[in-house]
Amino acid sequence: MEPITIIVGIISLILGSVISFFLIKNANISKSNIILEDAKKEAERIKKEKILQAKEKFIELKSQHERSINEKNREFNKAQTRVKDKETKLNQRLGEMNRKEKELSEEMKTISKQKEVIQKKQNDLDENKRKQIQQLEEISNFSAEKAKNELVETLKEEAKTEALAIIQDTIEEAKLTANQEAKKIVIQTIQRTATEQSIENSVSVFNIDSDDIKGRIIGREGRNIRALEAATGVDIIVDDTPEAIIISCFDSVRREIARLSLHKLVTDGRIHPARIEEVVRKTTKDINDEIIDIGKKTTIDLGIHGLHPELIRMVGRMRYRSSYGQNLLQHSRETANLCATMAAELGLDSKIAKRAGLLHDIGKVPEDNAETPHAILGMQLAEKYGEKPEVCNAIGAHHDEIEMTSLISPIIQVCDAVSGARPGARRQILDSYISRIKELEDTALSYPGVVKSYAIQAGRELRVVVESEKVSDAEANKLSFQISEKIQNDMTYPGQVKVTVIRETRAISFAK
């Protein structure tokens, strides 16, 4: 029985296992169905939400689209309205232009008719003029061309006479105004700049206490005086003049070096060639230092700043130069003050004028370039050392070597003449003075009808006597003007020359 029991037991176990399997399987299927149902419900819910969201998005996009379309429609309507307005205005303008074109066409027709009438009248006038000219030629026995030439010649003579009269009247009128103001400015400038006149010679006199010193200066066989002349470049004249030795040299600097060296040698008492060379060397250095000090003092006194050191040295060397007997530094200082005063009166830059006035004669200081005119050389030096173009032009143009390009230039020229040409400022050579006087008189005598001419007041006035039979009153005025113009253009003279033409009529009878 045990095997049966075992088999039954086994079969029972197998059946139990199968039943358990089926039961578990059914339970899993039910659970899966429940999960599936839940998933379907959730999917349905999500589907409905997405549909709602899509509908809302669609409605929103539709609303935006409708707004955009409405905005574009409004803009389109506005643009269409503007186009219609412009079209209306263009139509109006076109109509206006058509109307004006018609009016213009009518006016052109009228003008054309008037032109034809005028042309016809002009032809008639020309024909009448031709007939009148022909009649006048027949009556006067003159052709039109000949009458025209005679009329032109007559008008030329009358025009010349009237032009001379107008020029004379204009000159006189200008003198009443401009000449008075110019004289006022020049006189005020001269009165405000009063400087002493210094005349330098080409010799210096060295005074000594006794004539015994002359022998020591000459030395044995003249070796001392030869050494002194060789070292200084001057001529030392030892003659019978009591207690005096003459130092002669055209260069004032070398003459001053020789004078000071002689003074030191005589004071020291040791006079021999070696000592002479040593003293001259030291004196030359002292003079060079003094030249620089004089230049600096001059620029400080005049209130001129920023000059190049070489220009300052040249200004100092002016102290030992002279021009026609007038000290060059004194003349330059005086010209600078005159220029500053005159520029201030005329409303110009007085500092530039004063600077140009001081430097206008620096071309006389250098010892080289003797063939170059001093005005051009001075301008080149000023350009080399960085002076302004106005100053350079004023220096170069103060004797008319170059063209003046600024208002400062004529002021420098005038003040240079005022400083140098006034009586007593410079020595004039008698021959040149007599030559100028004779040239003035000969200029007047070269004109027809002039009997005599006299230069008076040191050449400042020219009196011309003419024949009354050959020169009329009108021609006397013309002759005075012509002589003054020729003197002004052909001659060089200081100041001005007054030309007086004298015409007198004499009635002579004899009682018998």
Tab-separated table of N, CA, C and O in Angstrom, residues 50-165:
chain	number	residue	atom	x	y	z
A	50	LYS	N	-4.235	67.868	-23.688
A	50	LYS	CA	-3.464	68.329	-24.829
A	50	LYS	C	-4.355	68.944	-25.880
A	50	LYS	O	-3.994	69.951	-26.536
A	51	ILE	N	-5.528	68.359	-26.070
A	51	ILE	CA	-6.464	68.922	-27.051
A	51	ILE	C	-6.888	70.317	-26.627
A	51	ILE	O	-6.960	71.252	-27.418
A	52	LEU	N	-7.145	70.461	-25.290
A	52	LEU	CA	-7.541	71.778	-24.789
A	52	LEU	C	-6.404	72.799	-24.966
A	52	LEU	O	-6.635	73.947	-25.373
A	53	GLN	N	-5.174	72.355	-24.638
A	53	GLN	CA	-4.031	73.271	-24.807
A	53	GLN	C	-3.839	73.663	-26.269
A	53	GLN	O	-3.550	74.826	-26.593
A	54	ALA	N	-4.021	72.672	-27.166
A	54	ALA	CA	-3.863	72.967	-28.593
A	54	ALA	C	-4.918	73.949	-29.070
A	54	ALA	O	-4.651	74.858	-29.851
A	55	LYS	N	-6.169	73.745	-28.545
A	55	LYS	CA	-7.229	74.688	-28.925
A	55	LYS	C	-6.922	76.095	-28.430
A	55	LYS	O	-7.113	77.072	-29.162
A	56	GLU	N	-6.436	76.203	-27.206
A	56	GLU	CA	-6.095	77.532	-26.674
A	56	GLU	C	-4.974	78.188	-27.483
A	56	GLU	O	-5.040	79.389	-27.792
A	57	LYS	N	-3.935	77.408	-27.824
A	57	LYS	CA	-2.822	77.939	-28.618
A	57	LYS	C	-3.296	78.388	-29.982
A	57	LYS	O	-2.893	79.443	-30.507
A	58	PHE	N	-4.186	77.572	-30.571
A	58	PHE	CA	-4.723	77.919	-31.896
A	58	PHE	C	-5.502	79.226	-31.845
A	58	PHE	O	-5.368	80.086	-32.717
A	59	ILE	N	-6.333	79.316	-30.782
A	59	ILE	CA	-7.135	80.549	-30.639
A	59	ILE	C	-6.222	81.763	-30.463
A	59	ILE	O	-6.436	82.825	-31.048
A	60	GLU	N	-5.127	81.591	-29.663
A	60	GLU	CA	-4.191	82.696	-29.434
A	60	GLU	C	-3.478	83.091	-30.731
A	60	GLU	O	-3.374	84.279	-31.076
A	61	LEU	N	-2.989	82.100	-31.474
A	61	LEU	CA	-2.317	82.391	-32.744
A	61	LEU	C	-3.270	83.018	-33.741
A	61	LEU	O	-2.897	83.937	-34.489
A	62	LYS	N	-4.492	82.562	-33.737
A	62	LYS	CA	-5.490	83.126	-34.644
A	62	LYS	C	-5.749	84.590	-34.310
A	62	LYS	O	-5.850	85.442	-35.203
A	63	SER	N	-5.787	84.871	-32.989
A	63	SER	CA	-6.026	86.258	-32.568
A	63	SER	C	-4.850	87.166	-32.988
A	63	SER	O	-5.058	88.260	-33.499
A	64	GLN	N	-3.602	86.671	-32.766
A	64	GLN	CA	-2.440	87.442	-33.181
A	64	GLN	C	-2.421	87.667	-34.692
A	64	GLN	O	-2.112	88.764	-35.172
A	65	HIS	N	-2.752	86.629	-35.422
A	65	HIS	CA	-2.779	86.734	-36.878
A	65	HIS	C	-3.806	87.760	-37.345
A	65	HIS	O	-3.546	88.573	-38.245
A	66	GLU	N	-4.972	87.717	-36.707
A	66	GLU	CA	-6.022	88.674	-37.072
A	66	GLU	C	-5.577	90.103	-36.747
A	66	GLU	O	-5.824	91.028	-37.542
A	67	ARG	N	-4.914	90.310	-35.581
A	67	ARG	CA	-4.422	91.646	-35.247
A	67	ARG	C	-3.379	92.142	-36.268
A	67	ARG	O	-3.397	93.287	-36.684
A	68	SER	N	-2.448	91.227	-36.647
A	68	SER	CA	-1.427	91.597	-37.630
A	68	SER	C	-2.069	91.964	-38.955
A	68	SER	O	-1.698	92.958	-39.590
A	69	ILE	N	-3.062	91.181	-39.369
A	69	ILE	CA	-3.733	91.472	-40.642
A	69	ILE	C	-4.451	92.815	-40.560
A	69	ILE	O	-4.420	93.619	-41.506
A	70	ASN	N	-5.097	93.075	-39.410
A	70	ASN	CA	-5.797	94.356	-39.253
A	70	ASN	C	-4.825	95.535	-39.311
A	70	ASN	O	-5.104	96.569	-39.921
A	71	GLU	N	-3.629	95.367	-38.648
A	71	GLU	CA	-2.627	96.436	-38.662
A	71	GLU	C	-2.115	96.696	-40.081
A	71	GLU	O	-2.000	97.853	-40.523
A	72	LYS	N	-1.847	95.623	-40.805
A	72	LYS	CA	-1.398	95.767	-42.185
A	72	LYS	C	-2.466	96.392	-43.054
A	72	LYS	O	-2.177	97.207	-43.941
A	73	ASN	N	-3.698	96.039	-42.786
A	73	ASN	CA	-4.789	96.640	-43.553
A	73	ASN	C	-4.877	98.141	-43.290
A	73	ASN	O	-5.098	98.930	-44.216
A	74	ARG	N	-4.707	98.529	-42.013
A	74	ARG	CA	-4.747	99.956	-41.689
A	74	ARG	C	-3.599	100.709	-42.387
A	74	ARG	O	-3.811	101.784	-42.958
A	75	GLU	N	-2.380	100.124	-42.316
A	75	GLU	CA	-1.259	100.766	-42.995
A	75	GLU	C	-1.481	100.853	-44.496
A	75	GLU	O	-1.165	101.866	-45.133
A	76	PHE	N	-2.008	99.783	-45.051
A	76	PHE	CA	-2.288	99.781	-46.486
A	76	PHE	C	-3.304	100.862	-46.849
A	76	PHE	O	-3.161	101.566	-47.853
A	77	ASN	N	-4.319	100.989	-45.990
A	77	ASN	CA	-5.337	102.017	-46.247
A	77	ASN	C	-4.732	103.424	-46.162
A	77	ASN	O	-5.052	104.304	-46.973
A	78	LYS	N	-3.849	103.616	-45.149
A	78	LYS	CA	-3.191	104.929	-45.029
A	78	LYS	C	-2.343	105.215	-46.263
A	78	LYS	O	-2.371	106.323	-46.813
A	79	ALA	N	-1.529	104.216	-46.681
A	79	ALA	CA	-0.688	104.412	-47.856
A	79	ALA	C	-1.532	104.685	-49.086
A	79	ALA	O	-1.208	105.542	-49.919
A	80	GLN	N	-2.637	103.975	-49.191
A	80	GLN	CA	-3.525	104.200	-50.323
A	80	GLN	C	-4.103	105.607	-50.300
A	80	GLN	O	-4.204	106.275	-51.336
A	81	THR	N	-4.406	106.084	-49.072
A	81	THR	CA	-4.932	107.453	-48.939
A	81	THR	C	-3.873	108.479	-49.346
A	81	THR	O	-4.166	109.455	-50.054
A	82	ARG	N	-2.602	108.261	-48.899
A	82	ARG	CA	-1.532	109.175	-49.260
A	82	ARG	C	-1.316	109.201	-50.778
A	82	ARG	O	-1.125	110.260	-51.377
A	83	VAL	N	-1.342	108.013	-51.368
A	83	VAL	CA	-1.160	107.941	-52.813
A	83	VAL	C	-2.267	108.695	-53.535
A	83	VAL	O	-2.029	109.435	-54.501
A	84	LYS	N	-3.487	108.557	-53.024
A	84	LYS	CA	-4.600	109.277	-53.643
A	84	LYS	C	-4.424	110.791	-53.500
A	84	LYS	O	-4.693	111.547	-54.439
A	85	ASP	N	-3.940	111.215	-52.285
A	85	ASP	CA	-3.713	112.656	-52.080
A	85	ASP	C	-2.638	113.182	-53.024
A	85	ASP	O	-2.788	114.264	-53.635
A	86	LYS	N	-1.519	112.450	-53.121
A	86	LYS	CA	-0.464	112.865	-54.027
A	86	LYS	C	-0.951	112.895	-55.470
A	86	LYS	O	-0.607	113.809	-56.246
A	87	GLU	N	-1.716	111.905	-55.835
A	87	GLU	CA	-2.235	111.874	-57.205
A	87	GLU	C	-3.122	113.087	-57.469
A	87	GLU	O	-3.059	113.713	-58.537
A	88	THR	N	-3.917	113.433	-56.443
A	88	THR	CA	-4.793	114.610	-56.595
A	88	THR	C	-3.960	115.880	-56.760
A	88	THR	O	-4.222	116.725	-57.623
A	89	LYS	N	-2.910	116.030	-55.905
A	89	LYS	CA	-2.052	117.212	-56.001
A	89	LYS	C	-1.331	117.269	-57.341
A	89	LYS	O	-1.185	118.340	-57.948
A	90	LEU	N	-0.828	116.096	-57.788
A	90	LEU	CA	-0.148	116.067	-59.086
A	90	LEU	C	-1.094	116.459	-60.216
A	90	LEU	O	-0.713	117.192	-61.142
A	91	ASN	N	-2.303	115.993	-60.118
A	91	ASN	CA	-3.287	116.371	-61.141
A	91	ASN	C	-3.537	117.876	-61.118
A	91	ASN	O	-3.655	118.525	-62.163
A	92	GLN	N	-3.597	118.431	-59.871
A	92	GLN	CA	-3.786	119.874	-59.763
A	92	GLN	C	-2.604	120.639	-60.356
A	92	GLN	O	-2.769	121.625	-61.088
A	93	ARG	N	-1.375	120.188	-60.015
A	93	ARG	CA	-0.193	120.845	-60.545
A	93	ARG	C	-0.111	120.728	-62.063
A	93	ARG	O	0.284	121.671	-62.757
A	94	LEU	N	-0.455	119.548	-62.543
A	94	LEU	CA	-0.436	119.338	-63.985
A	94	LEU	C	-1.406	120.288	-64.683
A	94	LEU	O	-1.087	120.884	-65.722
A	95	GLY	N	-2.573	120.439	-64.066
A	95	GLY	CA	-3.535	121.380	-64.631
A	95	GLY	C	-3.017	122.809	-64.600
A	95	GLY	O	-3.175	123.568	-65.565
A	96	GLU	N	-2.344	123.165	-63.452
A	96	GLU	CA	-1.783	124.494	-63.330
A	96	GLU	C	-0.683	124.719	-64.376
A	96	GLU	O	-0.586	125.799	-64.989
A	97	MET	N	0.166	123.695	-64.559
A	97	MET	CA	1.236	123.802	-65.551
A	97	MET	C	0.669	123.940	-66.962
A	97	MET	O	1.164	124.730	-67.782
A	98	ASN	N	-0.356	123.195	-67.249
A	98	ASN	CA	-0.985	123.313	-68.574
A	98	ASN	C	-1.544	124.718	-68.784
A	98	ASN	O	-1.412	125.305	-69.864
A	99	ARG	N	-2.139	125.262	-67.696
A	99	ARG	CA	-2.692	126.615	-67.801
A	99	ARG	C	-1.575	127.645	-68.030
A	99	ARG	O	-1.688	128.526	-68.886
A	100	LYS	N	-0.486	127.489	-67.227
A	100	LYS	CA	0.631	128.424	-67.387
A	100	LYS	C	1.288	128.282	-68.747
A	100	LYS	O	1.751	129.261	-69.342
A	101	GLU	N	1.364	127.024	-69.231
A	101	GLU	CA	1.950	126.810	-70.548
A	101	GLU	C	1.139	127.523	-71.631
A	101	GLU	O	1.698	128.142	-72.549
A	102	LYS	N	-0.162	127.465	-71.463
A	102	LYS	CA	-1.004	128.177	-72.421
A	102	LYS	C	-0.773	129.689	-72.336
A	102	LYS	O	-0.655	130.381	-73.344
A	103	GLU	N	-0.715	130.198	-71.075
A	103	GLU	CA	-0.475	131.634	-70.902
A	103	GLU	C	0.884	132.037	-71.480
A	103	GLU	O	1.012	133.081	-72.132
A	104	LEU	N	1.919	131.187	-71.212
A	104	LEU	CA	3.239	131.485	-71.730
A	104	LEU	C	3.256	131.480	-73.262
A	104	LEU	O	3.904	132.306	-73.899
A	105	SER	N	2.530	130.544	-73.817
A	105	SER	CA	2.451	130.483	-75.269
A	105	SER	C	1.814	131.757	-75.831
A	105	SER	O	2.279	132.322	-76.830
A	106	GLU	N	0.758	132.223	-75.148
A	106	GLU	CA	0.121	133.461	-75.580
A	106	GLU	C	1.083	134.644	-75.459
A	106	GLU	O	1.159	135.513	-76.349
A	107	GLU	N	1.825	134.667	-74.327
A	107	GLU	CA	2.776	135.763	-74.128
A	107	GLU	C	3.885	135.726	-75.179
A	107	GLU	O	4.331	136.772	-75.666
A	108	MET	N	4.371	134.519	-75.504
A	108	MET	CA	5.400	134.397	-76.530
A	108	MET	C	4.903	134.914	-77.873
A	108	MET	O	5.640	135.585	-78.616
A	109	LYS	N	3.665	134.609	-78.165
A	109	LYS	CA	3.101	135.126	-79.417
A	109	LYS	C	3.054	136.651	-79.399
A	109	LYS	O	3.405	137.316	-80.371
A	110	THR	N	2.632	137.188	-78.230
A	110	THR	CA	2.556	138.652	-78.111
A	110	THR	C	3.940	139.282	-78.238
A	110	THR	O	4.143	140.295	-78.926
A	111	ILE	N	4.935	138.654	-77.538
A	111	ILE	CA	6.309	139.164	-77.598
A	111	ILE	C	6.858	139.090	-79.010
A	111	ILE	O	7.560	139.996	-79.491
A	112	SER	N	6.543	138.009	-79.695
A	112	SER	CA	7.014	137.862	-81.060
A	112	SER	C	6.456	138.968	-81.952
A	112	SER	O	7.172	139.558	-82.769
A	113	LYS	N	5.174	139.264	-81.733
A	113	LYS	CA	4.569	140.352	-82.512
A	113	LYS	C	5.227	141.688	-82.181
A	113	LYS	O	5.545	142.487	-83.069
A	114	GLN	N	5.450	141.913	-80.841
A	114	GLN	CA	6.084	143.161	-80.438
A	114	GLN	C	7.517	143.260	-80.985
A	114	GLN	O	7.974	144.340	-81.376
A	115	LYS	N	8.211	142.123	-80.991
A	115	LYS	CA	9.575	142.100	-81.521
A	115	LYS	C	9.587	142.472	-82.998
A	115	LYS	O	10.464	143.210	-83.471
A	116	GLU	N	8.641	141.964	-83.717
A	116	GLU	CA	8.555	142.301	-85.133
A	116	GLU	C	8.311	143.793	-85.321
A	116	GLU	O	8.924	144.446	-86.179
A	117	VAL	N	7.436	144.336	-84.446
A	117	VAL	CA	7.147	145.771	-84.535
A	117	VAL	C	8.399	146.582	-84.202
A	117	VAL	O	8.735	147.564	-84.887
A	118	ILE	N	9.113	146.143	-83.133
A	118	ILE	CA	10.324	146.854	-82.734
A	118	ILE	C	11.386	146.774	-83.813
A	118	ILE	O	12.076	147.761	-84.114
A	119	GLN	N	11.545	145.601	-84.408
A	119	GLN	CA	12.527	145.437	-85.468
A	119	GLN	C	12.208	146.341	-86.655
A	119	GLN	O	13.095	146.952	-87.258
A	120	LYS	N	10.918	146.438	-86.935
A	120	LYS	CA	10.501	147.303	-88.035
A	120	LYS	C	10.814	148.760	-87.723
A	120	LYS	O	11.341	149.507	-88.554
A	121	LYS	N	10.557	149.156	-86.436
A	121	LYS	CA	10.866	150.520	-86.031
A	121	LYS	C	12.372	150.772	-86.047
A	121	LYS	O	12.830	151.853	-86.436
A	122	GLN	N	13.136	149.761	-85.608
A	122	GLN	CA	14.587	149.899	-85.602
A	122	GLN	C	15.130	150.068	-87.012
A	122	GLN	O	16.020	150.893	-87.269
A	123	ASN	N	14.570	149.296	-87.930
A	123	ASN	CA	14.988	149.433	-89.330
A	123	ASN	C	14.671	150.826	-89.855
A	123	ASN	O	15.465	151.439	-90.576
A	124	ASP	N	13.486	151.304	-89.450
A	124	ASP	CA	13.110	152.661	-89.879
A	124	ASP	C	14.061	153.697	-89.290
A	124	ASP	O	14.477	154.647	-89.984
A	125	LEU	N	14.406	153.504	-87.990
A	125	LEU	CA	15.333	154.439	-87.352
A	125	LEU	C	16.706	154.401	-88.012
A	125	LEU	O	17.350	155.443	-88.219
A	126	ASP	N	17.193	153.192	-88.297
A	126	ASP	CA	18.486	153.073	-88.966
A	126	ASP	C	18.476	153.763	-90.324
A	126	ASP	O	19.441	154.438	-90.702
A	127	GLU	N	17.383	153.577	-91.036
A	127	GLU	CA	17.273	154.213	-92.346
A	127	GLU	C	17.252	155.731	-92.210
A	127	GLU	O	17.932	156.462	-92.964
A	128	ASN	N	16.498	156.221	-91.205
A	128	ASN	CA	16.458	157.669	-90.975
A	128	ASN	C	17.826	158.199	-90.552
A	128	ASN	O	18.256	159.286	-90.982
A	129	LYS	N	18.523	157.415	-89.686
A	129	LYS	CA	19.848	157.831	-89.243
A	129	LYS	C	20.818	157.892	-90.408
A	129	LYS	O	21.623	158.827	-90.533
A	130	ARG	N	20.729	156.887	-91.278
A	130	ARG	CA	21.616	156.869	-92.442
A	130	ARG	C	21.363	158.069	-93.336
A	130	ARG	O	22.293	158.730	-93.818
A	131	LYS	N	20.071	158.375	-93.531
A	131	LYS	CA	19.723	159.536	-94.364
A	131	LYS	C	20.211	160.830	-93.724
A	131	LYS	O	20.750	161.717	-94.398
A	132	GLN	N	20.048	160.937	-92.376
A	132	GLN	CA	20.494	162.149	-91.690
A	132	GLN	C	22.020	162.307	-91.781
A	132	GLN	O	22.540	163.405	-92.001
A	133	ILE	N	22.746	161.179	-91.576
A	133	ILE	CA	24.209	161.247	-91.682
A	133	ILE	C	24.623	161.654	-93.091
A	133	ILE	O	25.537	162.469	-93.290
A	134	GLN	N	23.912	161.106	-94.070
A	134	GLN	CA	24.228	161.452	-95.461
A	134	GLN	C	23.975	162.936	-95.712
A	134	GLN	O	24.777	163.620	-96.355
A	135	GLN	N	22.867	163.448	-95.171
A	135	GLN	CA	22.563	164.867	-95.341
A	135	GLN	C	23.603	165.739	-94.642
A	135	GLN	O	24.049	166.756	-95.173
A	136	LEU	N	24.007	165.301	-93.378
A	136	LEU	CA	25.017	166.071	-92.651
A	136	LEU	C	26.356	166.071	-93.382
A	136	LEU	O	27.066	167.086	-93.417
A	137	GLU	N	26.745	164.933	-93.956
A	137	GLU	CA	27.987	164.868	-94.720
A	137	GLU	C	27.937	165.793	-95.932
A	137	GLU	O	28.922	166.457	-96.274
A	138	GLU	N	26.764	165.828	-96.598
A	138	GLU	CA	26.635	166.704	-97.753
A	138	GLU	C	26.706	168.174	-97.350
A	138	GLU	O	27.308	169.005	-98.036
A	139	ILE	N	26.101	168.507	-96.183
A	139	ILE	CA	26.087	169.902	-95.751
A	139	ILE	C	27.473	170.355	-95.275
A	139	ILE	O	27.950	171.442	-95.601
A	140	SER	N	28.156	169.482	-94.447
A	140	SER	CA	29.428	169.880	-93.822
A	140	SER	C	30.659	169.515	-94.635
A	140	SER	O	31.768	169.908	-94.276
A	141	ASN	N	30.473	168.781	-95.689
A	141	ASN	CA	31.599	168.313	-96.503
A	141	ASN	C	32.595	167.487	-95.681
A	141	ASN	O	33.791	167.509	-95.927
A	142	PHE	N	32.127	166.788	-94.593
A	142	PHE	CA	32.939	165.896	-93.762
A	142	PHE	C	32.330	164.508	-93.792
A	142	PHE	O	31.095	164.365	-93.713
A	143	SER	N	33.216	163.520	-93.890
A	143	SER	CA	32.700	162.155	-93.769
A	143	SER	C	32.483	161.834	-92.288
A	143	SER	O	33.037	162.475	-91.404
A	144	ALA	N	31.643	160.835	-92.042
A	144	ALA	CA	31.350	160.456	-90.655
A	144	ALA	C	32.601	159.975	-89.936
A	144	ALA	O	32.816	160.279	-88.757
A	145	GLU	N	33.469	159.237	-90.620
A	145	GLU	CA	34.680	158.715	-89.990
A	145	GLU	C	35.630	159.850	-89.607
A	145	GLU	O	36.214	159.864	-88.522
A	146	LYS	N	35.757	160.837	-90.506
A	146	LYS	CA	36.646	161.961	-90.230
A	146	LYS	C	36.127	162.796	-89.063
A	146	LYS	O	36.878	163.210	-88.169
A	147	ALA	N	34.805	163.058	-89.060
A	147	ALA	CA	34.210	163.805	-87.945
A	147	ALA	C	34.380	163.054	-86.628
A	147	ALA	O	34.659	163.634	-85.573
A	148	LYS	N	34.247	161.714	-86.694
A	148	LYS	CA	34.411	160.896	-85.483
A	148	LYS	C	35.834	160.998	-84.951
A	148	LYS	O	36.053	161.145	-83.738
A	149	ASN	N	36.832	160.935	-85.841
A	149	ASN	CA	38.231	161.016	-85.404
A	149	ASN	C	38.532	162.369	-84.772
A	149	ASN	O	39.208	162.458	-83.742
A	150	GLU	N	38.021	163.433	-85.385
A	150	GLU	CA	38.265	164.754	-84.813
A	150	GLU	C	37.604	164.893	-83.437
A	150	GLU	O	38.167	165.479	-82.506
A	151	LEU	N	36.397	164.347	-83.336
A	151	LEU	CA	35.699	164.397	-82.040
A	151	LEU	C	36.456	163.612	-80.977
A	151	LEU	O	36.590	164.051	-79.829
A	152	VAL	N	36.991	162.449	-81.372
A	152	VAL	CA	37.763	161.641	-80.423
A	152	VAL	C	39.002	162.385	-79.963
A	152	VAL	O	39.341	162.402	-78.769
A	153	GLU	N	39.710	163.026	-80.892
A	153	GLU	CA	40.901	163.778	-80.510
A	153	GLU	C	40.561	164.925	-79.570
A	153	GLU	O	41.247	165.173	-78.576
A	154	THR	N	39.469	165.621	-79.867
A	154	THR	CA	39.042	166.717	-78.994
A	154	THR	C	38.707	166.211	-77.598
A	154	THR	O	39.100	166.797	-76.576
A	155	LEU	N	37.975	165.096	-77.568
A	155	LEU	CA	37.606	164.525	-76.268
A	155	LEU	C	38.830	164.038	-75.502
A	155	LEU	O	38.882	164.135	-74.270
A	156	LYS	N	39.836	163.530	-76.219
A	156	LYS	CA	41.061	163.080	-75.553
A	156	LYS	C	41.754	164.244	-74.856
A	156	LYS	O	42.172	164.135	-73.691
A	157	GLU	N	41.891	165.361	-75.566
A	157	GLU	CA	42.551	166.513	-74.961
A	157	GLU	C	41.775	167.027	-73.756
A	157	GLU	O	42.344	167.335	-72.709
A	158	GLU	N	40.440	167.112	-73.927
A	158	GLU	CA	39.635	167.571	-72.803
A	158	GLU	C	39.736	166.601	-71.625
A	158	GLU	O	39.807	167.015	-70.467
A	159	ALA	N	39.749	165.300	-71.938
A	159	ALA	CA	39.833	164.299	-70.864
A	159	ALA	C	41.168	164.390	-70.132
A	159	ALA	O	41.227	164.256	-68.902
A	160	LYS	N	42.263	164.623	-70.883
A	160	LYS	CA	43.565	164.754	-70.230
A	160	LYS	C	43.584	165.944	-69.283
A	160	LYS	O	44.035	165.851	-68.138
A	161	THR	N	43.065	167.093	-69.797
A	161	THR	CA	43.050	168.295	-68.953
A	161	THR	C	42.188	168.084	-67.715
A	161	THR	O	42.580	168.407	-66.586
A	162	GLU	N	40.996	167.492	-67.930
A	162	GLU	CA	40.108	167.244	-66.781
A	162	GLU	C	40.712	166.225	-65.829
A	162	GLU	O	40.583	166.344	-64.608
A	163	ALA	N	41.396	165.214	-66.383
A	163	ALA	CA	42.006	164.200	-65.520
A	163	ALA	C	43.104	164.811	-64.653
A	163	ALA	O	43.196	164.522	-63.453
A	164	LEU	N	43.929	165.668	-65.252
A	164	LEU	CA	44.971	166.333	-64.464
A	164	LEU	C	44.365	167.209	-63.381
A	164	LEU	O	44.848	167.246	-62.245
A	165	ALA	N	43.276	167.908	-63.754
A	165	ALA	CA	42.615	168.750	-62.752
A	165	ALA	C	42.034	167.905	-61.628
A	165	ALA	O	42.153	168.238	-60.439
